[in-house]
XYZ file of C-alpha atoms in Angstrom:
228
model
C 0.000 0.000 0.000
C 2.871 2.391 0.764
C 4.444 1.646 -2.612
C 1.130 2.392 -4.307
C 1.086 5.827 -2.701
C 4.572 6.564 -4.033
C 3.609 5.382 -7.526
C 0.520 7.609 -7.541
C 2.613 10.595 -6.460
C 5.134 9.855 -9.215
C 2.330 9.617 -11.783
C 0.907 12.967 -10.704
C 4.362 14.576 -10.914
C 5.061 13.153 -14.374
C 1.747 14.421 -15.667
C 2.317 17.874 -14.224
C 5.693 18.247 -15.920
C 4.357 16.547 -19.067
C 6.994 13.815 -19.146
C 4.877 11.651 -21.417
C 7.465 8.971 -22.173
C 7.490 7.922 -18.516
C 3.723 7.865 -18.074
C 3.087 4.292 -19.362
C 5.630 2.908 -16.900
C 4.094 4.810 -13.978
C 0.603 3.705 -14.987
C 1.806 0.119 -15.112
C 3.411 0.389 -11.668
C 0.169 1.714 -10.201
C -1.855 -0.996 -11.928
C 0.474 -3.748 -10.799
C 0.416 -2.435 -7.232
C -3.388 -2.614 -7.252
C -3.121 -6.128 -8.704
C -0.924 -7.281 -5.819
C -3.440 -5.727 -3.423
C -6.222 -7.772 -5.077
C -8.070 -4.625 -6.171
C -8.955 -5.942 -9.605
C -11.124 -3.073 -10.870
C -8.536 -0.365 -10.192
C -5.740 -2.615 -11.475
C -7.560 -3.176 -14.739
C -8.226 0.524 -15.271
C -4.594 1.568 -14.832
C -3.216 -1.388 -16.788
C -5.596 -0.727 -19.684
C -4.578 2.938 -19.732
C -0.899 2.000 -19.589
C -1.290 -0.519 -22.416
C -3.094 1.967 -24.651
C -0.494 4.692 -24.112
C 2.438 2.280 -24.462
C 0.956 1.016 -27.723
C 0.758 4.543 -29.111
C 4.367 5.166 -28.097
C 5.623 1.801 -29.349
C 6.917 0.799 -25.897
C 7.037 -2.976 -26.264
C 8.297 -3.775 -22.771
C 5.437 -1.982 -21.041
C 2.953 -3.449 -23.512
C 4.207 -6.943 -22.693
C 4.127 -6.350 -18.942
C 0.590 -5.003 -19.158
C -0.570 -7.920 -21.294
C 0.758 -10.477 -18.812
C -0.847 -8.653 -15.870
C -4.171 -8.162 -17.666
C -4.112 -11.864 -18.546
C -3.819 -12.635 -14.831
C -6.914 -10.526 -14.191
C -8.755 -12.276 -17.028
C -7.987 -15.673 -15.491
C -9.355 -14.496 -12.153
C -12.606 -13.703 -13.973
C -12.611 -17.095 -15.704
C -11.923 -15.585 -19.128
C -9.398 -18.093 -20.440
C -9.738 -17.063 -24.094
C -8.982 -13.427 -23.260
C -6.000 -14.482 -21.157
C -4.656 -16.625 -23.999
C -4.779 -13.680 -26.370
C -3.043 -11.352 -23.921
C -0.317 -13.824 -22.964
C 0.281 -14.655 -26.627
C 0.736 -10.971 -27.360
C 3.159 -10.633 -24.449
C 5.079 -13.677 -25.642
C 5.428 -12.194 -29.100
C 6.963 -9.052 -27.602
C 9.196 -11.104 -25.334
C 10.545 -13.145 -28.216
C 11.040 -10.103 -30.429
C 13.082 -8.414 -27.702
C 14.764 -11.619 -26.496
C 13.379 -10.744 -23.056
C 13.364 -14.053 -21.179
C 11.625 -12.801 -18.027
C 8.637 -11.587 -20.028
C 8.564 -14.827 -22.016
C 8.643 -16.926 -18.834
C 5.633 -15.068 -17.453
C 3.844 -15.380 -20.783
C 4.458 -19.126 -21.081
C 3.335 -19.620 -17.485
C 0.191 -17.574 -18.117
C -0.531 -19.558 -21.280
C -0.198 -22.756 -19.284
C -2.643 -21.503 -16.652
C -5.123 -20.357 -19.306
C -4.970 -23.702 -21.103
C -5.518 -25.470 -17.780
C -8.574 -23.332 -17.200
C -10.077 -24.175 -20.592
C -9.221 -27.869 -20.248
C -6.412 -28.049 -22.819
C -4.063 -29.877 -20.468
C -1.487 -31.024 -23.016
C -1.112 -27.452 -24.272
C -0.772 -26.289 -20.664
C 1.937 -28.888 -20.081
C 3.860 -27.775 -23.161
C 3.850 -24.128 -22.061
C 4.951 -24.921 -18.518
C 7.866 -26.911 -19.959
C 8.867 -23.959 -22.123
C 8.766 -21.672 -19.077
C 10.920 -24.070 -17.038
C 13.359 -24.392 -19.926
C 13.868 -20.637 -20.005
C 14.266 -20.517 -16.224
C 16.969 -23.175 -16.418
C 18.766 -21.318 -19.210
C 18.770 -18.041 -17.300
C 19.968 -19.539 -14.040
C 22.734 -21.501 -15.758
C 23.986 -18.323 -17.421
C 23.938 -16.015 -14.410
C 27.517 -14.821 -14.037
C 27.623 -13.917 -10.381
C 26.747 -16.215 -7.538
C 25.016 -13.467 -5.569
C 22.625 -12.980 -8.496
C 21.832 -16.676 -8.840
C 21.267 -17.155 -5.116
C 17.516 -17.191 -4.603
C 16.772 -17.104 -8.339
C 14.924 -20.417 -8.167
C 12.981 -19.399 -5.050
C 11.054 -16.732 -6.937
C 10.092 -19.147 -9.707
C 9.388 -22.402 -7.904
C 5.668 -21.960 -8.621
C 6.269 -22.786 -12.303
C 7.898 -26.093 -11.359
C 5.025 -26.772 -8.965
C 2.452 -26.210 -11.701
C 4.334 -28.462 -14.130
C 4.791 -31.261 -11.598
C 1.214 -31.055 -10.347
C -0.188 -31.217 -13.887
C 1.999 -34.217 -14.745
C 0.746 -35.953 -11.602
C -2.899 -35.286 -12.486
C -2.404 -36.439 -16.073
C -0.738 -39.606 -14.814
C -3.778 -40.367 -12.666
C -6.039 -40.019 -15.702
C -3.702 -41.696 -18.186
C -1.291 -44.073 -16.412
C 1.481 -45.636 -18.412
C 2.014 -42.705 -20.759
C 5.164 -41.364 -19.155
C 3.676 -38.591 -17.052
C 4.950 -40.198 -13.863
C 8.501 -40.195 -15.219
C 8.269 -36.514 -16.123
C 6.785 -35.757 -12.724
C 9.783 -37.384 -11.057
C 12.240 -35.743 -13.469
C 11.034 -32.206 -12.809
C 10.648 -32.836 -9.081
C 14.282 -33.945 -8.904
C 15.324 -30.949 -10.973
C 13.442 -28.679 -8.572
C 15.058 -30.359 -5.576
C 18.499 -29.943 -7.135
C 17.928 -26.267 -7.857
C 16.663 -25.674 -4.335
C 19.675 -27.488 -2.869
C 22.112 -25.440 -4.958
C 20.420 -22.218 -3.894
C 20.548 -23.361 -0.271
C 24.272 -24.025 -0.570
C 24.962 -20.683 -2.205
C 22.815 -18.820 0.313
C 24.666 -20.532 3.140
C 27.940 -19.141 1.769
C 26.659 -15.583 2.129
C 28.068 -14.155 5.353
C 25.438 -11.939 7.002
C 26.779 -9.354 9.415
C 23.956 -9.584 11.929
C 22.052 -12.351 13.666
C 18.806 -10.856 12.388
C 19.861 -11.141 8.780
C 21.132 -14.683 9.398
C 17.806 -15.728 10.921
C 15.864 -14.157 8.054
C 18.052 -15.944 5.523
C 17.645 -19.301 7.261
C 13.877 -18.751 7.438
C 13.775 -18.242 3.660
C 15.847 -21.394 3.107
C 13.591 -23.435 5.399
C 10.451 -22.302 3.596
C 11.906 -23.130 0.184
C 13.124 -26.530 1.315
C 9.707 -27.338 2.811
C 7.881 -26.367 -0.401
C 10.175 -28.502 -2.559
C 9.897 -31.474 -0.174
C 6.109 -31.448 -0.664
C 6.296 -31.555 -4.452
C 6.393 -35.362 -4.560
């Protein structure tokens, strides 16, 4: 809520000094803040306005970010077809710009939308593409401090992929879903273990920081242990 207040102040300032190139970004920040606060109506209004202005300015990054966030809102309303269109648009921008983070969110959103409309094989394919990009990014991170915790923020994609494989295996045993479920669960465990090891090598200067770090590690390890 505090961040939202700062974003609204920044938006008002930018409009007063007529710094139009920055307005789509500020509108997106406000919309995303409302989205995280579960205020869907306000989030949609600001994201729509940001998307329209970014489209006029040709700002592909903000367009992609807005599309992914608006797709999330569409899924909350049960509008899978709308979400598919928005995530597909975001993915197109992500691929054009070679922007992996945007593409990961788009693939994940496409997977969720396909799950909602019952196209489970299509959902599975998109989750795999998202995980593949996550693996590529983490493997290529140059500095250990950047890679530490990278997996933690994206474990939900692995969880969705593993859970869907498990459900498909229950419906269609003997088709290899159980093997994929185990494969991705082990991959998730490995990534979590590596992040734990790297985090443990960080030397916090205070007991408070150390406790906070260990708390994060414990949560991550518990989530991964429940995957299978």
